[in-house]
Coordinates of N, CA and C in Angstrom, one line a residue:
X1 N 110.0 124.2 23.7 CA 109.6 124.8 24.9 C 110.8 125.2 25.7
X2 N 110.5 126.6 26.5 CA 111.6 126.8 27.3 C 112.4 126.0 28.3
X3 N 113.1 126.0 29.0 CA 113.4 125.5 30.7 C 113.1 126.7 31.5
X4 N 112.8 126.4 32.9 CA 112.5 126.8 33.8 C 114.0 128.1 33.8
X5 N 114.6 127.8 33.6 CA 115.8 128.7 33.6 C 115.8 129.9 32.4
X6 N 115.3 129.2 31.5 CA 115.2 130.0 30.1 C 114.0 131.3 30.6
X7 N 113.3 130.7 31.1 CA 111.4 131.5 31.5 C 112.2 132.5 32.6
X8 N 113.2 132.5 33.4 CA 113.8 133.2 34.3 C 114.7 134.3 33.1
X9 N 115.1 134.2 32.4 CA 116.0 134.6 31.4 C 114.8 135.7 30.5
X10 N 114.2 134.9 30.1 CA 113.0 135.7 29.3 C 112.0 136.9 30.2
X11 N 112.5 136.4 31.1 CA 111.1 137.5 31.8 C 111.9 138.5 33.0
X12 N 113.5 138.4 32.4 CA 114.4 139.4 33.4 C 114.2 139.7 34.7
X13 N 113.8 138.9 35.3 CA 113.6 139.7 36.8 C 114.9 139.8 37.0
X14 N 115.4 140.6 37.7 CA 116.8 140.8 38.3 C 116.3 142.2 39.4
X15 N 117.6 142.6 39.9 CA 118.3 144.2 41.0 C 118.4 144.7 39.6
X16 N 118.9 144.1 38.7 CA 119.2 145.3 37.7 C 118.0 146.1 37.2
X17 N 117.4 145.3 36.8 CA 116.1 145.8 36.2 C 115.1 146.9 37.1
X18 N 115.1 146.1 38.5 CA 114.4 146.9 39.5 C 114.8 148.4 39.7
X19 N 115.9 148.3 39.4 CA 116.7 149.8 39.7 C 117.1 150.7 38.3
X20 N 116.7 150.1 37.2 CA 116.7 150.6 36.0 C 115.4 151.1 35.1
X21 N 114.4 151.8 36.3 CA 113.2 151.6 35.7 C 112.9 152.8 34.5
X22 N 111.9 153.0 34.0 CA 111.5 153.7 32.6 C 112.4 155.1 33.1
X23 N 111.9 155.5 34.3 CA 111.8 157.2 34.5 C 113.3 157.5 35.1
X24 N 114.0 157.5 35.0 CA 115.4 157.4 36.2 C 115.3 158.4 37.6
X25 N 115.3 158.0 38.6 CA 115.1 158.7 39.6 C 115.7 159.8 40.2
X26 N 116.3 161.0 39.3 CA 116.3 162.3 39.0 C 116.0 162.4 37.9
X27 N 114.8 162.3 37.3 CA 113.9 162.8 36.4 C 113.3 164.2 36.9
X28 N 113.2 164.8 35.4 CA 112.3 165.5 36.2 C 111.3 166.3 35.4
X29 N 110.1 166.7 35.7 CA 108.8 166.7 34.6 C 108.5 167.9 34.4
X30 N 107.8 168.2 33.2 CA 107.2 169.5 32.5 C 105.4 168.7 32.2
X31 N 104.3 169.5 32.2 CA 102.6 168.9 32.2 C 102.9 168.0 31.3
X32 N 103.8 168.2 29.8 CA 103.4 167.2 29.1 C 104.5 166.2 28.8
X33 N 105.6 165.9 29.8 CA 106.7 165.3 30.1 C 105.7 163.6 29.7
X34 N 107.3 162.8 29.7 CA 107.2 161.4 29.3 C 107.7 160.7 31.1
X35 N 107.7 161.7 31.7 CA 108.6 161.1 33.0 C 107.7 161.0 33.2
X36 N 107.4 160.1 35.0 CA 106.3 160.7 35.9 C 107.2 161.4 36.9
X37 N 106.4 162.2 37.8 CA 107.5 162.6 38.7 C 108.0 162.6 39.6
X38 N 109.4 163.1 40.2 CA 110.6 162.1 40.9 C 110.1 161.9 42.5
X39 N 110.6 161.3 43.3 CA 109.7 160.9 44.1 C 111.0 160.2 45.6
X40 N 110.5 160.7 46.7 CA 111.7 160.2 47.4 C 110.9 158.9 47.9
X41 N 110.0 158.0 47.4 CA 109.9 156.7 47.9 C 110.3 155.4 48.0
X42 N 110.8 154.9 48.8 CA 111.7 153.5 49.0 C 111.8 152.6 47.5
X43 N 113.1 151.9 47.8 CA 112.7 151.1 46.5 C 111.7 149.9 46.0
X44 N 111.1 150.0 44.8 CA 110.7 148.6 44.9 C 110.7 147.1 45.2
X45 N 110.0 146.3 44.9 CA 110.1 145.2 46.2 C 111.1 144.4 45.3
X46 N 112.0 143.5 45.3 CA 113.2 142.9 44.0 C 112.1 142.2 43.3
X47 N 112.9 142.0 41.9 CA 111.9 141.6 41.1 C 110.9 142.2 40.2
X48 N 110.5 143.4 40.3 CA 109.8 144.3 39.3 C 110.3 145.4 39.3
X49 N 110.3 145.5 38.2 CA 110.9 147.0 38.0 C 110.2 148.0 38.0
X50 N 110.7 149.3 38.2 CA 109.4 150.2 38.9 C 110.3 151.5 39.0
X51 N 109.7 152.6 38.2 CA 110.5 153.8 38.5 C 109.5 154.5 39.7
X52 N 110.0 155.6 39.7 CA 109.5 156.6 40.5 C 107.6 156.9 40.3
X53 N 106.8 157.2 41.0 CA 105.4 157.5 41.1 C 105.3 158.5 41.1
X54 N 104.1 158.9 41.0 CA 103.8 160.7 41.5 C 103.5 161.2 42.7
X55 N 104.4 162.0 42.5 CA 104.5 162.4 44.0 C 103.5 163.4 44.8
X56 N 103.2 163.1 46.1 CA 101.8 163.9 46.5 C 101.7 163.0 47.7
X57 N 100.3 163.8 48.5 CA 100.0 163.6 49.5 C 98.5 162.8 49.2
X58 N 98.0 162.0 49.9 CA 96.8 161.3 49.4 C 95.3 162.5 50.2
X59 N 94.4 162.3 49.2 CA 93.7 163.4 49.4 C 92.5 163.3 50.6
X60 N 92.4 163.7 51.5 CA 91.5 163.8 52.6 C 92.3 163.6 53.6
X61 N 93.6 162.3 53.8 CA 94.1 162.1 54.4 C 93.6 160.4 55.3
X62 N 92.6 159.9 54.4 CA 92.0 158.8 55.4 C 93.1 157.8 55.0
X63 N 92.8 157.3 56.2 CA 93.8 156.1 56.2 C 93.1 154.8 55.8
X64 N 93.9 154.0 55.3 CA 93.1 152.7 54.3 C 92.5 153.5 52.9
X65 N 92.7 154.7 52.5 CA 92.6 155.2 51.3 C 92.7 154.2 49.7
X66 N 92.4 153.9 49.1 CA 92.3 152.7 48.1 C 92.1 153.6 46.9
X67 N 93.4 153.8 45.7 CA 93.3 154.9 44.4 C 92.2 153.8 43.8
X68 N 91.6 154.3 42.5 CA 90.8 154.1 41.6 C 91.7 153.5 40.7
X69 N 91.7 152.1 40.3 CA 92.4 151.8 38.8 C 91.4 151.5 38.2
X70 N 92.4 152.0 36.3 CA 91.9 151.7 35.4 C 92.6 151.7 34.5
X71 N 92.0 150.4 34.2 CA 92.4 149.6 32.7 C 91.9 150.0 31.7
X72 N 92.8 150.6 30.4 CA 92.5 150.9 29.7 C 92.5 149.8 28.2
X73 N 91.6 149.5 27.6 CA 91.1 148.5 27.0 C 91.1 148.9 25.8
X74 N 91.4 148.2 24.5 CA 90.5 148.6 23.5 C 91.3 147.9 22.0
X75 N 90.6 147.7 20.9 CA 92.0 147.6 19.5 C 92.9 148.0 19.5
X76 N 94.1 147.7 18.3 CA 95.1 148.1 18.0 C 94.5 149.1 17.1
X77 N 95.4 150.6 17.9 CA 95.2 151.5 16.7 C 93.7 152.5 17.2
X78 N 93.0 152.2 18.4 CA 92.1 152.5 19.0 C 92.1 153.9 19.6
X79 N 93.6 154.2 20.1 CA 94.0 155.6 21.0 C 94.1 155.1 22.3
X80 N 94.6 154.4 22.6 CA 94.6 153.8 24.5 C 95.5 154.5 24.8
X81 N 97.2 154.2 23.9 CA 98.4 154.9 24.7 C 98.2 156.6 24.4
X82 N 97.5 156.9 23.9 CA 97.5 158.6 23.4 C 96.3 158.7 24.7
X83 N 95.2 158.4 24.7 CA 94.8 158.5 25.9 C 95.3 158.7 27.1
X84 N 96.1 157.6 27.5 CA 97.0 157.4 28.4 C 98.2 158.4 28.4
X85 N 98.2 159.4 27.6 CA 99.8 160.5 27.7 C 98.5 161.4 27.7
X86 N 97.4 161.5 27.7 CA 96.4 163.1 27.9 C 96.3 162.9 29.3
X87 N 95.7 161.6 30.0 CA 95.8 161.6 31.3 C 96.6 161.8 32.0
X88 N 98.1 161.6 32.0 CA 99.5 161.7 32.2 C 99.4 163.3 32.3
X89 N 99.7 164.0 31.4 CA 99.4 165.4 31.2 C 98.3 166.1 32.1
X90 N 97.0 165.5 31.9 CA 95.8 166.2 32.7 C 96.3 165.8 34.7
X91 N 96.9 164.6 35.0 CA 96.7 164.6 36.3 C 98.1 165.3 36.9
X92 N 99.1 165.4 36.0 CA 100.3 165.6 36.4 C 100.0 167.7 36.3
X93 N 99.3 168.3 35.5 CA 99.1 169.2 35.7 C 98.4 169.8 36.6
X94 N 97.6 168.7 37.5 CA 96.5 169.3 38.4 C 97.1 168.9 39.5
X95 N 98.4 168.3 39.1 CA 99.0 167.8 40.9 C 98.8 166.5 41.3
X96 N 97.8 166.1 40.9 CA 96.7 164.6 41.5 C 98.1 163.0 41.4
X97 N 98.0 162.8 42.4 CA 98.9 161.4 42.8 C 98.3 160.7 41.5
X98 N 99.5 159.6 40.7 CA 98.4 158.4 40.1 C 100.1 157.8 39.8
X99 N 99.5 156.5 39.2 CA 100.6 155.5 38.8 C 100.4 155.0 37.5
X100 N 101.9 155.3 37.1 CA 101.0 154.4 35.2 C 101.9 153.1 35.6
X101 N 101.2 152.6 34.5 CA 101.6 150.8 34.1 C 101.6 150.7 32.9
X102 N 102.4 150.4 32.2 CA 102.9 149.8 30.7 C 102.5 148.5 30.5
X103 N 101.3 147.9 30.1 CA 101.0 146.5 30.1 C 101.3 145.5 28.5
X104 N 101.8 146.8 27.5 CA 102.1 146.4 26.0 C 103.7 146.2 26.0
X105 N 104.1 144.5 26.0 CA 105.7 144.3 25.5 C 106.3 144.7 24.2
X106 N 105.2 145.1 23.7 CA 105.7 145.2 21.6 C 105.4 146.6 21.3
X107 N 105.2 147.4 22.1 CA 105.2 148.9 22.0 C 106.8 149.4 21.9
X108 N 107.0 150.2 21.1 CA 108.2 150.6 20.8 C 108.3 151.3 21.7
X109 N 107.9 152.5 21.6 CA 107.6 154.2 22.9 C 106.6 154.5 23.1
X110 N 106.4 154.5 24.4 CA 105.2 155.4 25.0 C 105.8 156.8 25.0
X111 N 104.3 157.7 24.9 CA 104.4 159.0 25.2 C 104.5 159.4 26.4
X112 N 104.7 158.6 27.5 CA 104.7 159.0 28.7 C 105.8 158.2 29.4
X113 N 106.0 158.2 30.8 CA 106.7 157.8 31.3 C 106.3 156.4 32.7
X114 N 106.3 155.5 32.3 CA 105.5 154.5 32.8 C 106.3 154.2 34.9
X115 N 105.8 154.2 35.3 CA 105.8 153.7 36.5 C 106.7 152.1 36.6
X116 N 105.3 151.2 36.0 CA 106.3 150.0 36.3 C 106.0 150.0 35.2
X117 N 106.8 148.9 33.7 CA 107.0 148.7 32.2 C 107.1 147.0 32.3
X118 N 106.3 146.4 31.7 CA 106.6 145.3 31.1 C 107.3 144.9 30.3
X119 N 108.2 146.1 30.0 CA 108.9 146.0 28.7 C 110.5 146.0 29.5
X120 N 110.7 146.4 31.0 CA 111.5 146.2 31.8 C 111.8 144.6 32.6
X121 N 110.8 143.8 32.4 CA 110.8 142.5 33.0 C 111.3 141.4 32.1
X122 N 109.7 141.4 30.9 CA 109.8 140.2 29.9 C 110.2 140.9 28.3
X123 N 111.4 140.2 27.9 CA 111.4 140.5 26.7 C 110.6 139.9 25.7
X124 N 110.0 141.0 25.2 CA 108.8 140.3 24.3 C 109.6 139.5 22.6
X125 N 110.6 139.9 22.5 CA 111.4 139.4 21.2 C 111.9 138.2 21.5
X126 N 112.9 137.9 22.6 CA 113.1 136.9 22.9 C 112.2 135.5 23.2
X127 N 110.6 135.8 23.7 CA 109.7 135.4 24.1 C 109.2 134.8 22.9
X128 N 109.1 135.8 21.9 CA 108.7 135.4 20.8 C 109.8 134.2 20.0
X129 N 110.7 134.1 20.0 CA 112.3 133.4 19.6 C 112.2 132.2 20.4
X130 N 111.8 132.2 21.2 CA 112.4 130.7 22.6 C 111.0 129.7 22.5
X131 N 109.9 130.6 22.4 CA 108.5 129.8 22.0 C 107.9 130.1 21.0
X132 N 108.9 129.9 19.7 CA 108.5 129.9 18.2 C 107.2 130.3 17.8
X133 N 107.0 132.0 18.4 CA 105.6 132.8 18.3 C 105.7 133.4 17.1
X134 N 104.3 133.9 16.9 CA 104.5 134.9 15.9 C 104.1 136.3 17.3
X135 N 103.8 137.7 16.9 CA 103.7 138.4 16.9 C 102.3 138.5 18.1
X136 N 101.0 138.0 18.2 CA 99.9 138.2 18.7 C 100.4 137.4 19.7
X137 N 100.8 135.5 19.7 CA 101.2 135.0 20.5 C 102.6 135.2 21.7
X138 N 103.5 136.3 21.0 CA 104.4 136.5 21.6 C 103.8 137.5 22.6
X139 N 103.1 138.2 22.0 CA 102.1 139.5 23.3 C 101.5 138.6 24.2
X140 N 100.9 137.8 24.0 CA 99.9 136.7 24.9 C 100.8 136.3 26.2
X141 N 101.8 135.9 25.7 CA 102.6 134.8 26.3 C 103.5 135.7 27.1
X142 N 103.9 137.2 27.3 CA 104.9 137.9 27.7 C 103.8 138.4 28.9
X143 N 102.7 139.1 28.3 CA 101.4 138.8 29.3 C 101.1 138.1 30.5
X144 N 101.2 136.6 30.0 CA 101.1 135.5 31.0 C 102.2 135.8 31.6
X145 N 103.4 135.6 31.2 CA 104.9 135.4 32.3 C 104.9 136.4 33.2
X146 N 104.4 137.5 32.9 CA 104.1 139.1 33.6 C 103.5 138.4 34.7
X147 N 102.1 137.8 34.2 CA 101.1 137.9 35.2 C 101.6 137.0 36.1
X148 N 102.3 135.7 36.3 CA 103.3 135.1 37.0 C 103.5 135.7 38.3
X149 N 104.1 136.8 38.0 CA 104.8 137.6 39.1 C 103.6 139.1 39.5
X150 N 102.6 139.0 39.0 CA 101.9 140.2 39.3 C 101.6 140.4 40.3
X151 N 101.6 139.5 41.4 CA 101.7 139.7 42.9 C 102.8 140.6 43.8
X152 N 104.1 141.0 42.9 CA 104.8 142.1 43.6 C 104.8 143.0 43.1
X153 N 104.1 143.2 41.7 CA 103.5 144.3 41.2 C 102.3 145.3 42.3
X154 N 101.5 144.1 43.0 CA 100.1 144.3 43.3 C 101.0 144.8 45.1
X155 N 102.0 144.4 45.5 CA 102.5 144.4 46.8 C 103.4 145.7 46.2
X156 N 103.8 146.3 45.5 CA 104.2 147.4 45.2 C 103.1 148.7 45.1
X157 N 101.8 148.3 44.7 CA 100.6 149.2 44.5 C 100.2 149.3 45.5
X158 N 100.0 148.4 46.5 CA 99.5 148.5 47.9 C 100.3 149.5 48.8
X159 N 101.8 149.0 48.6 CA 102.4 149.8 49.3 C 102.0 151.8 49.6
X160 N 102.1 151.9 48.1 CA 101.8 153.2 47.8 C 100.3 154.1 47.4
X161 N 99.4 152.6 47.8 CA 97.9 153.1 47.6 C 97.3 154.2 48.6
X162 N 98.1 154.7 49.7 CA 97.4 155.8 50.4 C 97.8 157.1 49.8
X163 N 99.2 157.0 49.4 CA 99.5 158.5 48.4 C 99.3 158.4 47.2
X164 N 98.5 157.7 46.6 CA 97.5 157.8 44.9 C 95.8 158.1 44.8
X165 N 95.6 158.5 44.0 CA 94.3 158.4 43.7 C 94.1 157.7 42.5
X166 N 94.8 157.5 41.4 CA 95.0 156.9 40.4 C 96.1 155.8 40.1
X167 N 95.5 154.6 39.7 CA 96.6 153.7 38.9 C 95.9 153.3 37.8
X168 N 96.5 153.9 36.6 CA 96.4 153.8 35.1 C 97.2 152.8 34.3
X169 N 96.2 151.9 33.9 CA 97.0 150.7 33.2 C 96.7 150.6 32.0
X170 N 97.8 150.8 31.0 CA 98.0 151.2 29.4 C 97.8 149.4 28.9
X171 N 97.1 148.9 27.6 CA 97.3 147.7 27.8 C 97.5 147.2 26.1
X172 N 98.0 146.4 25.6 CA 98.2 145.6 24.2 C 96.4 146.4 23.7
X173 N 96.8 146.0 22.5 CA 95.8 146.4 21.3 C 95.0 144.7 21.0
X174 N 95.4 143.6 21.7 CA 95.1 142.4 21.8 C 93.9 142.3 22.4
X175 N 92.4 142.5 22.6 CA 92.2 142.9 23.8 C 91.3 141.1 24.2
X176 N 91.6 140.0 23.9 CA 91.5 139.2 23.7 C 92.1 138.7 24.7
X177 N 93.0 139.2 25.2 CA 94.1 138.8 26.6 C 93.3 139.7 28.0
X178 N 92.8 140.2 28.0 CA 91.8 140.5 29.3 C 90.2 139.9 28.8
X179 N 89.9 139.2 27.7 CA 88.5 138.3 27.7 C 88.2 137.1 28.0
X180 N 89.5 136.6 27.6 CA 89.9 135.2 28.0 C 90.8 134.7 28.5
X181 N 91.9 135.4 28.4 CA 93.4 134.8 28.5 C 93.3 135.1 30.1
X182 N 94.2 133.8 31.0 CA 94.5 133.8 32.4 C 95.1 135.3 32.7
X183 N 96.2 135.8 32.3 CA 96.9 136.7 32.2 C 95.8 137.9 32.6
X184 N 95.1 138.1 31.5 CA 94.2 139.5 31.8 C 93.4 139.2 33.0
X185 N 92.9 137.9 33.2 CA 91.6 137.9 34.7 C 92.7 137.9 35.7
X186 N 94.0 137.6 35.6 CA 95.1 137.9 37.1 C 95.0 139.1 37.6
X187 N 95.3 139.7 36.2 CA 95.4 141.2 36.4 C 94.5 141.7 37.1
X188 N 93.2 141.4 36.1 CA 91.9 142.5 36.5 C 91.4 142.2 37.8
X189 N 91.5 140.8 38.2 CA 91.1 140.6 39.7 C 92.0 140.7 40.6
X190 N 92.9 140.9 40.5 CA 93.7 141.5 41.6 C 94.1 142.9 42.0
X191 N 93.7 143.1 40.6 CA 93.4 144.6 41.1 C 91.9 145.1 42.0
X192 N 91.1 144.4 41.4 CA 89.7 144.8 41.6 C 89.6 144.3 42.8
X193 N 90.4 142.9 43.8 CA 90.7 142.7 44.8 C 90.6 143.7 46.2
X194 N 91.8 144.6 45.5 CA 92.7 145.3 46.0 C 92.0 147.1 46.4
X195 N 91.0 147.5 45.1 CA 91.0 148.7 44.9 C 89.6 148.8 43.5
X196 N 89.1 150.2 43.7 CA 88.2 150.3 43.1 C 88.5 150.1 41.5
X197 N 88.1 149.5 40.7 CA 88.6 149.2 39.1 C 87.6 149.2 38.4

């Protein structure tokens, strides 16, 4: 089993990471780009990493505005992340504010350009290495350590919930980890907390 220090190690929080997020902040996007696009909004809160959002004005203008998330669910091999780059494409071409989320540590590339990345926090190889996993348990467990800290994730979404209408969350092909596993009910209720899901 890890040390408390090792779990600090595995799940990278750092400034570094916060300021090294997927999209680099002179990015800059075409409809069917992998960036989202660039955005002059403050930095994220330390601790998660988080590139740039899309940029826009929130629509009506009401205040206490609350975007629509959704979790995108399903098998390995199902079309979640190809989903998830047609949406990318469809809102970014229509203008429409939204935020992605990369919820898969064992995805090589996304076709898009994720917002915040779990693949920028917890290393899912090392995770798998330090708590002698295989492959399904290494996803599970990178998951959980995520969900740990999903509260400055959810204080990063809030921040920016009056200029979105969408937060889109890409997720493992596990789907086993939002039916049972602590990790997916943090998620989903904190979101659903927060905003319509």
């Amino acid at each position: 089993m890890a040390s408390a220090s090792t779990t600090d190690e595995i799940v990278g929080l750092s400034a570094h990471n916060a300021s090294t997020g997927t999209a680099g902040a002179g990015a800059t996007t075409a409809a069917a780009s992998t960036e989202p696009p660039p955005t002059d909004e403050p930095a994220p809160a330390p601790g998660v990493a988080a590139g740039p959002s899309s940029a826009g004005t929130p629509t009506g203008g009401a205040a206490g505005k609350r975007p629509v998330a959704c979790i995108v669910l399903g098998m390995a091999g199902s079309g979640k992340t190809t989903l998830m780059q047609r949406l990318n494409s469809h809102l970014h071409e229509r203008k429409t504010p939204y935020y992605l989320i990369n919820l898969d540590p064992a995805v090589l590339d996304t076709p898009f350009g994720a917002n915040i990345d779990i693949r920028d926090t917890v290393n899912y190889k090392e995770v798998m290495r330090q708590y002698q996993l295989g492959p399904n348990g290494g996803i599970l467990t990178s998951l959980n350590l995520f969900a740990t800290r999903f509260e400055e994730v959810m204080t990063i979404l809030e921040a920016r919930a009056p200029s979105l209408d969408y937060v889109l969350l890409d997720t493992p092909g596990q789907i086993e980890i939002f039916t049972w596993s602590a990790s997916g009910a943090i998620i989903s209720e904190s979101l659903a907390s927060s905003m319509p899901t």
